[in-house]
């Protein structure tokens, strides 16, 4: 199934894919040149389930291929991540796989990595303003936002001609994360025409990315902002009918604020990452949807990429135009995100083995 979905997003596969297959076969024979090779994995935080799974999947897959792995989490503190990476470079890693906390804090340490001939892969979050990032593996991040915006528009009936007006509030992720603007812009492409047409109304008036961003993607920060919005702008009996939320941890913070203000029927609240607690909310009707990104596939394409690069082969990429990091367009492999709600969570999340049904009880 992994393979099928990977090839839904086709691009410049061809010869590179053949090279990749050849290198994968070689490594099964224990002949890939991986022995003695070291990989450093720098993940942002353990406060979110997905990064724990990403780290675990990457570590296990690299070890299967015979690599020695160092895995570090930096608790959302950018300076700590920089020192962790410095230590990894000092330990002589051949490859760094980095999900950056602050996309602009890594230039110095990556220059050191390049001096030491380390291959650098930006994992899910692009690293900006440096020549020293070689490849990017992620999902179609604009589409994540488009799926969220489209879900709202369809659920409220706007796509079918409902006039509303419906009240909506907008949330985005951390400004230090390059993905944030892709998610937000993708969603706003869908929502903005309805805001302009008056069918959607943002009572708080907060529509600029800087106003709606959430520091560290922190659910508690989002909860505070939602509470302030509700107690400042919804004092005359108005109800919120939809909330654009970029990530499940933020969605649950927003839902807590709505709960606290006595909402018994929840607005259409979006999300991302298919975290277990949010899938439970989806089943209970508290959160409307999430965007599922199969992090097992992301780990797998990343490992394939590293194996190819260290074997002096061209890695498989399927996008070489979208992700300009301010220095160069970073060749990328992008996977497809999937919209999940109560109607398809069983097929997408349980049947695929991504979530164990017992964990939802
Ligand atoms: C983004 C990532 C999302 C979500 C968010 C908060 O970079 O693409 O899937 O995990 O960080 O952790």
Tab-separated table of N, CA and C in Angstrom, residues 242-305:
chain	number	residue	atom	x	y	z
A	242	UNK	N	-17.431	27.617	12.457
A	242	UNK	CA	-16.283	26.867	11.923
A	242	UNK	C	-14.990	27.459	12.469
A	243	UNK	N	-14.011	26.588	12.670
A	243	UNK	CA	-12.678	27.051	13.074
A	243	UNK	C	-11.655	26.345	12.189
A	244	UNK	N	-10.861	27.153	11.502
A	244	UNK	CA	-9.736	26.587	10.748
A	244	UNK	C	-8.612	26.345	11.750
A	245	UNK	N	-8.306	25.073	11.997
A	245	UNK	CA	-7.193	24.726	12.899
A	245	UNK	C	-6.211	23.876	12.101
A	246	UNK	N	-4.904	24.181	12.190
A	246	UNK	CA	-3.935	23.543	11.299
A	246	UNK	C	-3.413	22.208	11.796
A	247	UNK	N	-3.620	21.899	13.082
A	247	UNK	CA	-2.946	20.716	13.647
A	247	UNK	C	-3.735	20.242	14.877
A	248	UNK	N	-3.822	18.936	15.054
A	248	UNK	CA	-4.697	18.351	16.075
A	248	UNK	C	-4.478	18.896	17.487
A	249	UNK	N	-3.221	19.148	17.863
A	249	UNK	CA	-2.969	19.671	19.214
A	249	UNK	C	-3.642	21.038	19.387
A	250	UNK	N	-3.600	21.839	18.342
A	250	UNK	CA	-4.256	23.156	18.348
A	250	UNK	C	-5.780	22.970	18.333
A	251	UNK	N	-6.257	22.033	17.541
A	251	UNK	CA	-7.704	21.765	17.469
A	251	UNK	C	-8.249	21.437	18.861
A	252	UNK	N	-7.523	20.597	19.599
A	252	UNK	CA	-8.023	20.187	20.924
A	252	UNK	C	-7.995	21.360	21.906
A	253	UNK	N	-7.011	22.255	21.771
A	253	UNK	CA	-7.003	23.463	22.597
A	253	UNK	C	-8.232	24.320	22.312
A	254	UNK	N	-8.546	24.466	21.040
A	254	UNK	CA	-9.703	25.271	20.623
A	254	UNK	C	-10.996	24.636	21.154
A	255	UNK	N	-11.073	23.326	21.044
A	255	UNK	CA	-12.278	22.619	21.503
A	255	UNK	C	-12.427	22.778	23.027
A	256	UNK	N	-11.307	22.774	23.748
A	256	UNK	CA	-11.366	22.982	25.206
A	256	UNK	C	-11.934	24.370	25.517
A	257	UNK	N	-11.510	25.372	24.740
A	257	UNK	CA	-12.033	26.728	24.956
A	257	UNK	C	-13.532	26.781	24.664
A	258	UNK	N	-13.948	26.123	23.598
A	258	UNK	CA	-15.376	26.105	23.237
A	258	UNK	C	-16.182	25.380	24.310
A	259	UNK	N	-15.651	24.245	24.776
A	259	UNK	CA	-16.276	23.505	25.886
A	259	UNK	C	-16.476	24.426	27.078
A	260	UNK	N	-15.404	25.148	27.400
A	260	UNK	CA	-15.418	26.042	28.561
A	260	UNK	C	-16.460	27.136	28.431
A	261	UNK	N	-16.785	27.500	27.206
A	261	UNK	CA	-17.788	28.554	26.979
A	261	UNK	C	-19.175	27.949	26.768
A	262	UNK	N	-19.314	26.658	27.050
A	262	UNK	CA	-20.640	26.036	27.048
A	262	UNK	C	-21.129	25.526	25.709
A	263	UNK	N	-20.259	25.409	24.710
A	263	UNK	CA	-20.707	24.851	23.431
A	263	UNK	C	-21.036	23.377	23.615
A	264	UNK	N	-22.233	22.981	23.257
A	264	UNK	CA	-22.570	21.559	23.303
A	264	UNK	C	-22.484	20.962	21.897
A	265	UNK	N	-22.830	21.771	20.899
A	265	UNK	CA	-22.596	21.344	19.519
A	265	UNK	C	-21.377	22.096	19.023
A	266	UNK	N	-20.400	21.330	18.594
A	266	UNK	CA	-19.150	21.975	18.193
A	266	UNK	C	-19.257	22.529	16.772
A	267	UNK	N	-18.546	23.649	16.537
A	267	UNK	CA	-18.413	24.112	15.150
A	267	UNK	C	-17.612	23.092	14.338
A	268	UNK	N	-17.491	23.333	13.056
A	268	UNK	CA	-16.641	22.484	12.209
A	268	UNK	C	-15.190	22.858	12.525
A	269	UNK	N	-14.495	21.983	13.260
A	269	UNK	CA	-13.094	22.246	13.619
A	269	UNK	C	-12.212	21.284	12.830
A	270	UNK	N	-11.261	21.837	12.096
A	270	UNK	CA	-10.357	20.996	11.289
A	270	UNK	C	-9.135	20.582	12.126
A	271	UNK	N	-8.235	19.820	11.519
A	271	UNK	CA	-7.011	19.405	12.217
A	271	UNK	C	-6.026	18.778	11.255
A	272	UNK	N	-4.955	18.228	11.822
A	272	UNK	CA	-3.915	17.583	11.014
A	272	UNK	C	-3.110	16.652	11.899
A	273	UNK	N	-2.736	15.535	11.370
A	273	UNK	CA	-1.806	14.545	11.948
A	273	UNK	C	-2.480	13.258	12.417
A	274	UNK	N	-3.802	13.216	12.433
A	274	UNK	CA	-4.499	11.995	12.854
A	274	UNK	C	-3.978	11.475	14.189
A	275	UNK	N	-3.865	12.373	15.181
A	275	UNK	CA	-3.446	11.945	16.513
A	275	UNK	C	-4.594	11.190	17.193
A	276	UNK	N	-4.225	10.203	17.986
A	276	UNK	CA	-5.245	9.336	18.593
A	276	UNK	C	-6.311	10.145	19.333
A	277	UNK	N	-5.899	11.127	20.136
A	277	UNK	CA	-6.894	11.886	20.904
A	277	UNK	C	-7.851	12.643	19.985
A	278	UNK	N	-7.357	13.080	18.852
A	278	UNK	CA	-8.247	13.792	17.926
A	278	UNK	C	-9.142	12.830	17.168
A	279	UNK	N	-8.634	11.645	16.872
A	279	UNK	CA	-9.498	10.667	16.201
A	279	UNK	C	-10.645	10.279	17.153
A	280	UNK	N	-10.347	10.189	18.441
A	280	UNK	CA	-11.432	9.938	19.408
A	280	UNK	C	-12.458	11.079	19.355
A	281	UNK	N	-11.963	12.303	19.270
A	281	UNK	CA	-12.866	13.463	19.173
A	281	UNK	C	-13.697	13.406	17.893
A	282	UNK	N	-13.088	12.915	16.824
A	282	UNK	CA	-13.819	12.821	15.554
A	282	UNK	C	-14.951	11.806	15.712
A	283	UNK	N	-14.641	10.696	16.368
A	283	UNK	CA	-15.672	9.670	16.576
A	283	UNK	C	-16.787	10.235	17.466
A	284	UNK	N	-16.418	11.055	18.461
A	284	UNK	CA	-17.415	11.649	19.375
A	284	UNK	C	-18.093	12.886	18.800
A	285	UNK	N	-17.700	13.319	17.622
A	285	UNK	CA	-18.326	14.498	17.016
A	285	UNK	C	-17.817	15.832	17.545
A	286	UNK	N	-16.684	15.818	18.241
A	286	UNK	CA	-16.161	17.094	18.766
A	286	UNK	C	-15.257	17.798	17.756
A	287	UNK	N	-14.417	17.027	17.097
A	287	UNK	CA	-13.566	17.569	16.022
A	287	UNK	C	-14.116	17.011	14.719
A	288	UNK	N	-14.159	17.856	13.668
A	288	UNK	CA	-14.823	17.393	12.436
A	288	UNK	C	-13.919	16.508	11.595
A	289	UNK	N	-12.676	16.917	11.429
A	289	UNK	CA	-11.779	16.187	10.520
A	289	UNK	C	-10.336	16.368	10.946
A	290	UNK	N	-9.489	15.563	10.337
A	290	UNK	CA	-8.055	15.743	10.475
A	290	UNK	C	-7.437	15.462	9.109
A	291	UNK	N	-6.225	15.937	8.904
A	291	UNK	CA	-5.518	15.558	7.682
A	291	UNK	C	-4.473	14.520	8.075
A	292	UNK	N	-4.638	13.349	7.486
A	292	UNK	CA	-3.771	12.216	7.800
A	292	UNK	C	-2.579	12.222	6.865
A	293	UNK	N	-1.395	12.175	7.473
A	293	UNK	CA	-0.164	12.078	6.688
A	293	UNK	C	0.551	10.832	7.208
A	294	UNK	N	0.708	9.864	6.368
A	294	UNK	CA	1.273	8.586	6.807
A	294	UNK	C	2.776	8.756	7.054
A	295	UNK	N	3.124	8.943	8.312
A	295	UNK	CA	4.534	9.201	8.645
A	295	UNK	C	5.400	7.954	8.454
A	296	UNK	N	4.760	6.777	8.355
A	296	UNK	CA	5.543	5.572	8.038
A	296	UNK	C	6.112	5.697	6.622
A	297	UNK	N	5.277	6.235	5.723
A	297	UNK	CA	5.751	6.423	4.345
A	297	UNK	C	6.823	7.486	4.277
A	298	UNK	N	6.658	8.536	5.092
A	298	UNK	CA	7.652	9.612	5.070
A	298	UNK	C	9.006	9.072	5.525
A	299	UNK	N	8.987	8.263	6.570
A	299	UNK	CA	10.239	7.661	7.038
A	299	UNK	C	10.813	6.783	5.931
A	300	UNK	N	9.949	6.024	5.276
A	300	UNK	CA	10.445	5.093	4.262
A	300	UNK	C	11.061	5.821	3.061
A	301	UNK	N	10.426	6.895	2.583
A	301	UNK	CA	11.047	7.600	1.442
A	301	UNK	C	12.349	8.278	1.867
A	302	UNK	N	12.404	8.698	3.122
A	302	UNK	CA	13.619	9.364	3.608
A	302	UNK	C	14.778	8.367	3.678
A	303	UNK	N	14.493	7.188	4.193
A	303	UNK	CA	15.541	6.168	4.292
A	303	UNK	C	15.998	5.767	2.886
A	304	UNK	N	15.055	5.578	1.966
A	304	UNK	CA	15.416	5.240	0.581
A	304	UNK	C	16.341	6.310	-0.005
A	305	UNK	N	15.997	7.562	0.303
A	305	UNK	CA	16.781	8.671	-0.229
A	305	UNK	C	18.213	8.610	0.288
